[in-house]
Coordinates of C-alpha atoms in Angstrom, one line a residue:
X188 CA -26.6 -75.2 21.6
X189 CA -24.7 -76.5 24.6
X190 CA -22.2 -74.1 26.3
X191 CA -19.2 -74.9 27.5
X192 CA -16.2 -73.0 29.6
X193 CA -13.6 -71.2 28.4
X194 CA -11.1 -73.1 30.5
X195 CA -12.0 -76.6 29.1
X196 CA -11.9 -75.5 25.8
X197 CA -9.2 -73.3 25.3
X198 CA -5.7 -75.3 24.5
X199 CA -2.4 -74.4 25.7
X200 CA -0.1 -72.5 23.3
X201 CA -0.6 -71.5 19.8
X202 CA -0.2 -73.2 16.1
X203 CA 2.5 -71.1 15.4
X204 CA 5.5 -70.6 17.9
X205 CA 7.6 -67.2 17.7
X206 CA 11.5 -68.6 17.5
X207 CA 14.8 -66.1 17.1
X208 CA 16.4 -66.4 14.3
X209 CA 19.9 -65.5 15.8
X210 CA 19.0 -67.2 19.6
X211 CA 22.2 -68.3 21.1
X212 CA 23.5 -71.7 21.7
X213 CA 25.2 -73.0 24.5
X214 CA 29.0 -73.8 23.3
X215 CA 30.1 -77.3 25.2
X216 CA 33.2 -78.2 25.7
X217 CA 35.2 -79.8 22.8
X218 CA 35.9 -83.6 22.9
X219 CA 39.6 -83.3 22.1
X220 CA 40.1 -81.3 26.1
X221 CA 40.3 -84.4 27.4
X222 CA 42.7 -86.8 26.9
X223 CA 42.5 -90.4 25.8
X224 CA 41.2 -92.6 29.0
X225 CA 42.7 -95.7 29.6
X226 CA 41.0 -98.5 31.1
X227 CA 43.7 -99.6 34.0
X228 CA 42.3 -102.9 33.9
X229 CA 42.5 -103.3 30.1
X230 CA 39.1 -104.8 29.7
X231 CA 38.4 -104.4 25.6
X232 CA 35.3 -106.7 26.2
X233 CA 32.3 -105.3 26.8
X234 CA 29.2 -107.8 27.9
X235 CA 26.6 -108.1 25.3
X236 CA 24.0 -106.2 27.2
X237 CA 26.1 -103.1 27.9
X238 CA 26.6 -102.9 24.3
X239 CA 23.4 -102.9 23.2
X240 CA 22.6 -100.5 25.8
X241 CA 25.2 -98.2 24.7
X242 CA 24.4 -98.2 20.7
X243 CA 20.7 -97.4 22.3
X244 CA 21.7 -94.8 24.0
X245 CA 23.8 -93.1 21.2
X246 CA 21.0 -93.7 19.0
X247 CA 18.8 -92.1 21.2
X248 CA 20.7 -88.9 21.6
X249 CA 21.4 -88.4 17.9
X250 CA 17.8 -88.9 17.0
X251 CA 16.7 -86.4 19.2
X252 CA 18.7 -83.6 17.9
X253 CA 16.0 -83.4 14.8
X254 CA 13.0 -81.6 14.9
X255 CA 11.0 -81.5 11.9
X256 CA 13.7 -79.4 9.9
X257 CA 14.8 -77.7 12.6
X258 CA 18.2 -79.2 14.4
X259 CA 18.3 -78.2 17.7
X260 CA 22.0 -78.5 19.7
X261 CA 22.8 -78.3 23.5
X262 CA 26.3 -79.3 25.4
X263 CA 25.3 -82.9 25.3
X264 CA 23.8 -83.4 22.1
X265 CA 27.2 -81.7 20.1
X266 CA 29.2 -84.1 22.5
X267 CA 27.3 -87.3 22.0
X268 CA 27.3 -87.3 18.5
X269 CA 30.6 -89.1 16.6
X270 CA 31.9 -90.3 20.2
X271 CA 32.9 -93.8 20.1
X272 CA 31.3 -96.3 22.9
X273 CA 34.4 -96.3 25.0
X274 CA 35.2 -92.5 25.1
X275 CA 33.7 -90.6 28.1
X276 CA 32.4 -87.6 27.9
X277 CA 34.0 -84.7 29.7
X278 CA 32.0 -82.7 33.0
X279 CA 29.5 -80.3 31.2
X280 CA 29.5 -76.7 32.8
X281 CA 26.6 -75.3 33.9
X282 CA 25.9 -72.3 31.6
X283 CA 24.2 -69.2 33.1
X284 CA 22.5 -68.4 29.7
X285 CA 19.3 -69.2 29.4
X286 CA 18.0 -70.5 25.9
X287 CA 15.5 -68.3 24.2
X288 CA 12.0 -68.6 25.5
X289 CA 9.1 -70.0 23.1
X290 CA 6.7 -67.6 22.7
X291 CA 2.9 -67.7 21.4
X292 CA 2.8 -65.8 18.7
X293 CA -0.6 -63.9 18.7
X294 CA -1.5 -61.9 15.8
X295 CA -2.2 -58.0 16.6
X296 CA -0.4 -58.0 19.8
X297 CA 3.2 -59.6 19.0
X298 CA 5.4 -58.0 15.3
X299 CA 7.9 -61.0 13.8
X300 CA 11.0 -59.3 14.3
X301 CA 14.0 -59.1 11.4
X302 CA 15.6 -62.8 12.0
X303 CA 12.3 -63.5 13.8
X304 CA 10.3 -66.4 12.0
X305 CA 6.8 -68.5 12.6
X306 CA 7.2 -71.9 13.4
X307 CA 4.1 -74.4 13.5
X308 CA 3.9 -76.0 17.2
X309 CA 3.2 -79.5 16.3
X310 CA 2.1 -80.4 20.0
X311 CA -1.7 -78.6 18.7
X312 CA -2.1 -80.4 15.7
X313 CA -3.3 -84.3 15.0
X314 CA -2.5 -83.6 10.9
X315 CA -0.6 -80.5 9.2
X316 CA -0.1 -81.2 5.6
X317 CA 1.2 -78.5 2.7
X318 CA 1.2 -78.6 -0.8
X319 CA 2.1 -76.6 -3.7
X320 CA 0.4 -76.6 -6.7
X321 CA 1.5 -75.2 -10.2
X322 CA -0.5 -72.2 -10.4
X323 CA -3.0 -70.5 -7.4
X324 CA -6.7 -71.9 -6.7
X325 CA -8.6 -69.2 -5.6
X326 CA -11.2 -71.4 -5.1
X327 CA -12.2 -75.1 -4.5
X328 CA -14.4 -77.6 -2.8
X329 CA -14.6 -81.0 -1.1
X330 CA -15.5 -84.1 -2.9
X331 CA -17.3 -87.0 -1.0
X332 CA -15.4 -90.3 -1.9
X333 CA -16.5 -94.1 -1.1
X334 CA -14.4 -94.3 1.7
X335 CA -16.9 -93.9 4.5
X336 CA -17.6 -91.4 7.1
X337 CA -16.2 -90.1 10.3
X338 CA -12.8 -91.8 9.5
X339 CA -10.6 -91.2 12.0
X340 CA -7.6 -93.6 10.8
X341 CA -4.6 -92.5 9.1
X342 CA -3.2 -92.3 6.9
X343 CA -6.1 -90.0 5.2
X344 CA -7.1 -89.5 1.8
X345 CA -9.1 -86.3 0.5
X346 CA -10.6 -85.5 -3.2
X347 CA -10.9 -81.8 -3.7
X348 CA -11.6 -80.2 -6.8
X349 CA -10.0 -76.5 -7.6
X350 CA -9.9 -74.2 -10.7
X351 CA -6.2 -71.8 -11.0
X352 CA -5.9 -68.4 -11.5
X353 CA -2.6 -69.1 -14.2
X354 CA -0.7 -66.1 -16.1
X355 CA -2.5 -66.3 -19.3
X356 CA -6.2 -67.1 -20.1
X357 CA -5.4 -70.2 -22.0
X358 CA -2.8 -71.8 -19.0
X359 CA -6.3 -72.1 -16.7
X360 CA -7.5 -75.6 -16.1
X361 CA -10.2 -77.4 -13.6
X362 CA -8.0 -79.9 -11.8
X363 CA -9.3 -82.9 -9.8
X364 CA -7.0 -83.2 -7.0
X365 CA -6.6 -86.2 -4.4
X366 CA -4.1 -85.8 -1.2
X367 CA -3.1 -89.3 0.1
X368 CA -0.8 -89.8 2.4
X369 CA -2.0 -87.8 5.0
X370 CA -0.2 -88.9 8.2
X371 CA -0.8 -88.1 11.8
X372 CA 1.7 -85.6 12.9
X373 CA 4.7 -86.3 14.9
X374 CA 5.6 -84.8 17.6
X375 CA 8.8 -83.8 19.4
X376 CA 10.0 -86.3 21.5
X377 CA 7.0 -88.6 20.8
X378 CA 7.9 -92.0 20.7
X379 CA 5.7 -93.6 18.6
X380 CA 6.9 -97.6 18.7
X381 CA 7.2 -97.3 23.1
X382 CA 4.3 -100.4 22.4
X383 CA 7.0 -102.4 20.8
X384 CA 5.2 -102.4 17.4
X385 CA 5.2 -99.9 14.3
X386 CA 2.1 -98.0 13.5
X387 CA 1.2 -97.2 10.5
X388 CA -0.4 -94.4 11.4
X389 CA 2.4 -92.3 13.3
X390 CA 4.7 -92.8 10.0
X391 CA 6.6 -89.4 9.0
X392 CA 6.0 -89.2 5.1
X393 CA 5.2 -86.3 3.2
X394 CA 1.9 -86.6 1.6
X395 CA 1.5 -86.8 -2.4
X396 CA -0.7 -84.7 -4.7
X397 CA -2.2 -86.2 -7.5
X398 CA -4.5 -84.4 -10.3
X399 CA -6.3 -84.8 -13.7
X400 CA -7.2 -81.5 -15.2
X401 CA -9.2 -80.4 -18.1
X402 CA -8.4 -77.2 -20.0
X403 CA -10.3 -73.8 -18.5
X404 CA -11.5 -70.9 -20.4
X405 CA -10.2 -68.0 -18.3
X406 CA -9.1 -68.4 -14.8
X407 CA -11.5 -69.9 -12.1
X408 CA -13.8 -67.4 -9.6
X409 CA -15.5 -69.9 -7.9
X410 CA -16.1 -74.0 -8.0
X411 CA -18.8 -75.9 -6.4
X412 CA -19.0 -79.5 -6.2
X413 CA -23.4 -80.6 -7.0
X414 CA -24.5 -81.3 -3.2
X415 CA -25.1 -85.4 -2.5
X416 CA -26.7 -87.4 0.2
X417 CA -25.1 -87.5 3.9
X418 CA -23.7 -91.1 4.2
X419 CA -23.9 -92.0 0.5
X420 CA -20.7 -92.1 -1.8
X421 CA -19.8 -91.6 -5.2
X422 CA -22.4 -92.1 -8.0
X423 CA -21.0 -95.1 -10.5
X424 CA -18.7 -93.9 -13.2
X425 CA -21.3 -94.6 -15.6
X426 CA -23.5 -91.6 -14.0
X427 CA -22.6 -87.9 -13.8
X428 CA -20.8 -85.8 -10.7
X429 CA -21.9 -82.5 -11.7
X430 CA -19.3 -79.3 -10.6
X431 CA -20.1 -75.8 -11.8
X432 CA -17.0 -73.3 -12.3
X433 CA -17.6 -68.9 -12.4
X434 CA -15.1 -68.0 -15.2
X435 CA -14.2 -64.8 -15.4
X436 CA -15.0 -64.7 -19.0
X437 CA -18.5 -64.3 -17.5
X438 CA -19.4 -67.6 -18.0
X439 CA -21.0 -70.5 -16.0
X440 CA -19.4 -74.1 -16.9
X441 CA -21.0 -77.2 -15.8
X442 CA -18.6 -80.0 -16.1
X443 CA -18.5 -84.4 -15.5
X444 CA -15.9 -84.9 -13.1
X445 CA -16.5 -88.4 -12.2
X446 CA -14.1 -90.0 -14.6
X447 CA -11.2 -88.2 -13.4
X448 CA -12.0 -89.3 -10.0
X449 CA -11.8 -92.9 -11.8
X450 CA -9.1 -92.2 -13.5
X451 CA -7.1 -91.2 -10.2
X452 CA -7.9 -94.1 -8.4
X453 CA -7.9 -97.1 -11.2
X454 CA -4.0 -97.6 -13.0
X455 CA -4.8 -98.0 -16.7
X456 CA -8.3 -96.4 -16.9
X457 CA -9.1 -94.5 -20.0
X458 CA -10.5 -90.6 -19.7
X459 CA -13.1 -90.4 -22.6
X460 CA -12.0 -86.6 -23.5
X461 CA -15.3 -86.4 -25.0
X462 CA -17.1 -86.5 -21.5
X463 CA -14.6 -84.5 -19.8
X464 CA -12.4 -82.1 -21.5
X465 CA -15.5 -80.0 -22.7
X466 CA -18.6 -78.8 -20.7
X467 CA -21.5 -81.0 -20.1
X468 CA -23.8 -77.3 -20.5
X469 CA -22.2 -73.7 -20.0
X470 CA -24.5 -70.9 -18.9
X471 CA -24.3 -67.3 -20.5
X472 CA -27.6 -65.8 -18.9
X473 CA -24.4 -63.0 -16.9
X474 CA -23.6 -62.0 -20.7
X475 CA -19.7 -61.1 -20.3
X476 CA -20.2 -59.8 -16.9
X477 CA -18.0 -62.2 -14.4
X478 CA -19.1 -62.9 -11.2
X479 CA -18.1 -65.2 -7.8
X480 CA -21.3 -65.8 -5.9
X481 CA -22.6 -69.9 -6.5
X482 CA -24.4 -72.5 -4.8
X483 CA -26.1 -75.8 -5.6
X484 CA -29.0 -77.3 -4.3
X485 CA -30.8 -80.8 -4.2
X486 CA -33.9 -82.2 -2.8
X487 CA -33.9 -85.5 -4.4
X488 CA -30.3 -86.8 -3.9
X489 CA -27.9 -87.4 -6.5
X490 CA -30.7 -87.4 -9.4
X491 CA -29.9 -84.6 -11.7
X492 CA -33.9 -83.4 -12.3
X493 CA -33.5 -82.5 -8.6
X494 CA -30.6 -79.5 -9.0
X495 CA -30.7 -76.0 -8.7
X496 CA -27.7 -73.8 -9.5
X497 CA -27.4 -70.1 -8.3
X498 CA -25.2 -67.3 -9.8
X499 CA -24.9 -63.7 -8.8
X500 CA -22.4 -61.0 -10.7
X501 CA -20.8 -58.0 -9.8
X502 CA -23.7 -56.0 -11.6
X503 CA -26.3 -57.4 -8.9
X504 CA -28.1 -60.3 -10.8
X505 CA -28.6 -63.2 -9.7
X506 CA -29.7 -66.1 -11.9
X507 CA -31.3 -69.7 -11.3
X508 CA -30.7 -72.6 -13.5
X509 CA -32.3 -75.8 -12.7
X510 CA -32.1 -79.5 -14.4
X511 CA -34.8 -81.7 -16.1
X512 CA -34.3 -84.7 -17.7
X513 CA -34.0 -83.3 -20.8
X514 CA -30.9 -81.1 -19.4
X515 CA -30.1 -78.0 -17.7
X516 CA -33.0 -74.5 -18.0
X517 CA -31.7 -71.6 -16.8
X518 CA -34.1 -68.9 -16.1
X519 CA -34.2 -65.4 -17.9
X520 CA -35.5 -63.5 -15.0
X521 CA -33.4 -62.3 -12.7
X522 CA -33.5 -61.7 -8.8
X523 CA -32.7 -57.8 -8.5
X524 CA -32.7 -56.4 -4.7
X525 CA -29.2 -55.9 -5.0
X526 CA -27.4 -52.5 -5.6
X527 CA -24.2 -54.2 -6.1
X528 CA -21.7 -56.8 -6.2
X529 CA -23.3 -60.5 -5.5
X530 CA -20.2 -62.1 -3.6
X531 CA -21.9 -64.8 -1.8
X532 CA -24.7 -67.2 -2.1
X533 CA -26.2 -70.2 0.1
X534 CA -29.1 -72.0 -0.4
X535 CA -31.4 -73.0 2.8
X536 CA -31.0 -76.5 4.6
X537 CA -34.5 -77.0 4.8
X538 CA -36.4 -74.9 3.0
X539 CA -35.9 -76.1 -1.1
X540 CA -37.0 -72.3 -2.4
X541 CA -35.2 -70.2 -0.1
X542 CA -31.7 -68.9 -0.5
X543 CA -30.1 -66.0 1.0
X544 CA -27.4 -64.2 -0.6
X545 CA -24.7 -61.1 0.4
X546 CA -23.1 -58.1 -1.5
X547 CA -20.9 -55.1 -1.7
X548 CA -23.8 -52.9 -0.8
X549 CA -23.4 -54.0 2.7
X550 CA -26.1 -55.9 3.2
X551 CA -27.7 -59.5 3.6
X552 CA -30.6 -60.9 1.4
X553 CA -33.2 -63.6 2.2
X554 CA -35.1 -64.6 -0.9
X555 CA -38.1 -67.3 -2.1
X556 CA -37.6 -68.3 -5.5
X557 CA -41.7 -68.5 -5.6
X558 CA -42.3 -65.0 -4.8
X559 CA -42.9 -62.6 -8.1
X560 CA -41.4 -59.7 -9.0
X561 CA -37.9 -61.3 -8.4
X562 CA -37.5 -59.1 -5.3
X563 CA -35.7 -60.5 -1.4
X564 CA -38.5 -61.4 0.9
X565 CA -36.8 -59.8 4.1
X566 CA -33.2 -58.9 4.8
X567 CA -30.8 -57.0 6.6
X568 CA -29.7 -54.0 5.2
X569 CA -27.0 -52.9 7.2
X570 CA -25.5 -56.0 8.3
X571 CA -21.6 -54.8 7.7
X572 CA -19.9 -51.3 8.0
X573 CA -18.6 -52.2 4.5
X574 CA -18.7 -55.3 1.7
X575 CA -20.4 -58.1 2.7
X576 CA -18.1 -60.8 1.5
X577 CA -19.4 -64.4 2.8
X578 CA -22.5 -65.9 4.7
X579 CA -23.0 -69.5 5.7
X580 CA -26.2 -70.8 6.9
X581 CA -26.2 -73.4 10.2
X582 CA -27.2 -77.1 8.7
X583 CA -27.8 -78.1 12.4
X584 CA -29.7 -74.9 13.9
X585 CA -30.9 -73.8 10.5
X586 CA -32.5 -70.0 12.2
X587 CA -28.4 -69.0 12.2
X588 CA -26.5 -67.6 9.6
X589 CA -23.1 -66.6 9.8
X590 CA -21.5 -63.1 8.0
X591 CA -18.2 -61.7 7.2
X592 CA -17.2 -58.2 5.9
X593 CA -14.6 -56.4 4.4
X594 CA -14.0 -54.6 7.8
X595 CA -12.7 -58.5 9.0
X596 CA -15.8 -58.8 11.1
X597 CA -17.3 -61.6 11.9
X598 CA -21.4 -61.6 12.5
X599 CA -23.6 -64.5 13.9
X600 CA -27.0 -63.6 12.9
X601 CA -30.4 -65.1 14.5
X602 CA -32.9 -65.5 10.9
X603 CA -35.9 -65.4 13.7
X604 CA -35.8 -62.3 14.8
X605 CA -34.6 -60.5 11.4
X606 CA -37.5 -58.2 10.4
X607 CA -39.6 -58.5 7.4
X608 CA -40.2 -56.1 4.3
X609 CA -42.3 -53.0 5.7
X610 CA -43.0 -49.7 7.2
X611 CA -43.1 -52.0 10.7
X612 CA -39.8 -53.7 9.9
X613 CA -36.7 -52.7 11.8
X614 CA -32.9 -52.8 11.9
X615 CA -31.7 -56.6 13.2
X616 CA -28.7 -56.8 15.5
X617 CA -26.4 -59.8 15.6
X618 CA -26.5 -62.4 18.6
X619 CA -22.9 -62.4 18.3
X620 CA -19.9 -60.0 17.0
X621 CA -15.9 -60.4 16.7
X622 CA -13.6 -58.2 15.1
X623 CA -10.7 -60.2 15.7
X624 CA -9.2 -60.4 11.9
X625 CA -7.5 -57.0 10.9
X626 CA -8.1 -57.4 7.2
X627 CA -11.2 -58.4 5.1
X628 CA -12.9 -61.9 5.3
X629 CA -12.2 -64.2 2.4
X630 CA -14.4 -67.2 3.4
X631 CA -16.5 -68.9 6.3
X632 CA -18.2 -72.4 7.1
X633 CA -20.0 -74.0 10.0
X634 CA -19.1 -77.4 10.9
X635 CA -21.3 -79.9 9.2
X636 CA -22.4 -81.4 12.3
X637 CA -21.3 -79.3 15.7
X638 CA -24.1 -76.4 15.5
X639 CA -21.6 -74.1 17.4
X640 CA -18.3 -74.6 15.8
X641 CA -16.8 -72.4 12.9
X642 CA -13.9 -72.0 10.7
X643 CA -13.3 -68.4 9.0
X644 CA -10.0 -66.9 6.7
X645 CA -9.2 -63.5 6.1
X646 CA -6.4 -61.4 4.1
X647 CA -4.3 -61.2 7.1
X648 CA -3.3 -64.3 6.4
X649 CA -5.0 -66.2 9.2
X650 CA -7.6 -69.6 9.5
X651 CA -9.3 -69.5 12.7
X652 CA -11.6 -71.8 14.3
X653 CA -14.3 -70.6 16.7
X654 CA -16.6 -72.5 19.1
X655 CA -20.0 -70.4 20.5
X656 CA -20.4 -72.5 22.9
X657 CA -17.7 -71.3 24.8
X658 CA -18.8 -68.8 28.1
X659 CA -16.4 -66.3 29.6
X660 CA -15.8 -67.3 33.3
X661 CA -17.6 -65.1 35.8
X662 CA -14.9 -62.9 36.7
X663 CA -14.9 -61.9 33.4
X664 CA -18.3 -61.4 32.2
X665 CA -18.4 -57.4 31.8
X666 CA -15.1 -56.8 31.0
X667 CA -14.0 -55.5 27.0
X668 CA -14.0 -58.8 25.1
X669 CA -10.7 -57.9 22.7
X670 CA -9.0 -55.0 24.5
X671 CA -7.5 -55.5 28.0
X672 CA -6.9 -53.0 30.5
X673 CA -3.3 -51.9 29.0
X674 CA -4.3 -51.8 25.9
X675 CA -3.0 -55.4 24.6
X676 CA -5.0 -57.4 22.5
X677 CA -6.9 -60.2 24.6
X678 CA -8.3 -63.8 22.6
X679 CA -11.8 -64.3 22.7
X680 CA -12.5 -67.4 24.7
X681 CA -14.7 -68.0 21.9
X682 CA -11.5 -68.1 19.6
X683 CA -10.2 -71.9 19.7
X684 CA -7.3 -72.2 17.3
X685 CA -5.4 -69.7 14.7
X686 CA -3.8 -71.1 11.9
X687 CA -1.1 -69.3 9.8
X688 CA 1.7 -70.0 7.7
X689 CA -0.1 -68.9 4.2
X690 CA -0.2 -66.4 2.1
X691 CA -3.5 -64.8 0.7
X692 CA -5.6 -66.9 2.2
X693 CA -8.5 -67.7 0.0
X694 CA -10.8 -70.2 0.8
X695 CA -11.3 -72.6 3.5
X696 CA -13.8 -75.9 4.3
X697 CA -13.9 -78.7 6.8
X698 CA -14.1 -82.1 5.0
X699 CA -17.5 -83.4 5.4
X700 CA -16.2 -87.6 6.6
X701 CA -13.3 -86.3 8.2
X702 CA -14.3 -84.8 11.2
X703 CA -12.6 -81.6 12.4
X704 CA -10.3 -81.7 9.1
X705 CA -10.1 -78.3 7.1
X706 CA -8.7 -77.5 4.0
X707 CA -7.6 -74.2 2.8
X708 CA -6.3 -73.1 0.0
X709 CA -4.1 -69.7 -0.7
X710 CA -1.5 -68.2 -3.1
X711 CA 1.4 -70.5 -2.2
X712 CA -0.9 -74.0 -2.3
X713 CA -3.0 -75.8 0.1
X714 CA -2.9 -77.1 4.1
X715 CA -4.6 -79.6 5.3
X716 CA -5.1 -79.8 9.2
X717 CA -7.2 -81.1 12.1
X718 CA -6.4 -80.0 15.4
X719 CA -6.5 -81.3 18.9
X720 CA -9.3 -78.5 19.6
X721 CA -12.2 -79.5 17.5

């Protein structure tokens, strides 16, 4: 894992932008102070030129006093607009008020005050997309599509799919989404046709959310997409696309989502409701107790014999399923080292029978499905002060594993040097700790490719990306990472980017052919963003 300084990494300014609500505006002179001017020589004519450069001009000025929603005025700006060509505009005074200062809004340190709101600094973001959705997704996951990988064109497309959390039990549905119209993001002042020629990329448009949903017995815990090969696309329409959904009914679904994906992208084709409005196979080895830990597993591709589902409940269980080719066999036994809540699970990247799993009992859980008794072949039992809520495992430098708690820690964790079962066997200490979120952990995810770059959510409403590879400078090194000398809170240099803007922040994932994209979802819908830091 290269390193890399702090300096070069860290960008200027935030993603959010802390702007007065009741900031004042400098007043410019009215245009009626000055009396009508009359050309002593009576010229009505104006050359060709000079009048195109004029309407450009006014243009120009007029456009410039929007900003994404926002309309910003100053002397010249109010005076510009409405004047005709000939008027001239009267001697602007110089104002000793200086316009409210744009502030970085850091969470911890700075309080939004009462006519104080967040507003997204565009400048940091290549994409920024949100959209609402009809009832809450309190979870989801990433589709891959046929439309290659590492795309870096836009406008983008993304297929998620996404279970609600509705009002009643019968309102709940398993909805396959797809966002198109996912334009770069414009920036103030940018002028996107200075090359003389439109680009289809730089268009403003808002982006449009379609969906085919299927009806959902009790509202959705958990969704997970079955895993297929890097670089390969969609299996034809004629072959299943396997997701599994965590009801809270206590029951495991296992659904055929590929022909709503058809169905989104061909006009006129026809959903067999036989295939997809019921469950291919539904699991009841949890009985009625509901649960939110789940992970898939393949080692040969997109061929359904090769699966492996994991499910772990708030009563400690966790229970395999795997496929055949006569169907889906889910195991009886259960793995037990648990003394409470299973809220995460994630299978190893390279070893097919080794998964490791977290809980409420505070601690993390490697296990081999081959070993008897059902019981965790290592693990680290104290890993958080409280609830373990998430891990993620490194697909790049498969010895790390990433934790995060209730307490809003965040853990990087070295699998190498974790001890194994034993009167020898010790406590394990994280390479790496940040305890920059002030409210529990709701979801984190390496970056499918860059080994040292991470994205995390937590209740305090925040998405932040992190980078590991990034070194305090020298004068630094010793100093308190997160407190400063006064007593303000100081940003990790490890901390690249905060994203906020959402409510109840759920769940969050990079798309896997869109690189540096991530997708969150949260009480009030989904965003969609890439920034200019990873």
């Amino acid at each position: 894992m290269s390193k890399r300084s702090a300096v070069d990494s860290q960008t200027e300014g935030q993603a959010y932008a802390k702007v007065s609500g009741n900031a004042p505006r400098r007043d410019g002179a009215g245009v009626d102070e000055m009396g009508e001017f009359e050309d002593a020589w009576e010229d009505e004519i104006e050359s060709e030129g000079e009048a195109e450069e004029a309407d450009a001009d006014a243009d120009g000025r007029a456009d410039g006093t929007r900003t994404h929603g926002r309309t910003s005025f100053t002397g010249c700006n109010v005076l510009c607009l409405g004047m005709d060509v000939d008027e001239v505009m009267p001697a602007i005074e110089e104002s000793e008020d200086k316009p409210p200062e744009v502030q970085a809004f850091i969470p911890g340190t700075h309080v939004l005050g009462k006519d104080e709101v967040l507003e997204p600094d565009d400048t940091v973001y290549i994409m920024r997309h949100s959209m609402n959705v009809s009832w809450p997704c309190l979870s989801f996951d990433v589709l891959r599509d046929n439309l290659g990988d590492e795309r870096q064109r836009y406008p983008a497309v993304a297929y998620i799919v996404a279970g609600t959390q509705a009002d009643r039990e019968s309102n709940n549905e398993l909805s396959v989404c797809k966002m198109s119209s996912l334009y770069r993001t414009q920036k103030r002042g940018e002028d996107s046709d200075s090359d003389g020629e439109d680009n289809e990329d730089d268009l403003d448009e808002d982006p449009v959310l379609e969906y085919r949903s299927v009806p959902h017995s009790g509202g959705v815990n958990r969704v997970r997409a079955q895993p297929l090969p890097t670089s390969s696309g969609l299996p034809p329409v004629s072959q299943p696309y396997y997701t599994a959904s965590w009801a809270e009914t206590g029951k495991v679904h296992i659904w055929d989502i590929r022909p709503l994906i058809e169905s989104l992208d061909t006009p006129g084709y026809s959903l067999d409701k036989a295939r997809t409005n019921r469950p291919i196979f539904t699991i009841n080895s949890h009985g009625r107790v509901e649960g939110f830990a789940m992970d898939w597993a393949s080692s040969g591709g997109a061929n359904p014999s090769a699966l492996r589902l994991l499910t772990g409940d708030i009563h400690s269980k966790i229970y395999l399923t795997t496929t055949s080719p006569s169907g889906f066999n889910p195991l009886s036994q259960p793995f037990t080292s648990h003394t409470s809540s299973v809220e995460d699970i994630q299978w190893s990247p390279t070893e097919p029978t080794v998964f490791a799993s977290c809980s409420a009992d505070c601690s993390v859980q490697i296990w081999d499905v081959r070993t008897r008794g059902r019981q965790s072949a290592t693990g680290i039992d104290h890993a958080h002060e409280s609830d373990v809520n998430v891990v993620s495992w490194n697909r790049s430098t498969t010895y790390l594993m990433l934790s995060g708690g209730d307490e809003g820690g965040i853990k990087v964790w070295d699998l190498r040097s974790v001890k194994k079962r034993g009167p020898a066997g010790g406590a394990s200490s994280p390479v790496a700790a940040f305890a920059w979120h002030n409210a529990p952990i709701t979801s984190i995810e390496w970056h499918p490719t860059d080994d040292s770059v991470f994205v995390a959510s937590g209740a305090d409403d925040q998405v932040t990306l992190w980078d590991l590879g990034v070194e305090q400078d020298e004068e630094e090194v010793g100093a308190a990472m997160n407190v400063t000398p006064e007593g303000d809170r100081e940003v990790p240099p490890q901390l690249l980017f905060i994203h906020q803007g959402q409510k109840d922040v759920k769940e969050v994932h990079w798309h896997p052919q869109i690189p540096g994209t991530v997708i969150s979802t949260a009480l009030d819908g989904f965003n969609i963003f890439k920034t200019i830091s990873v």
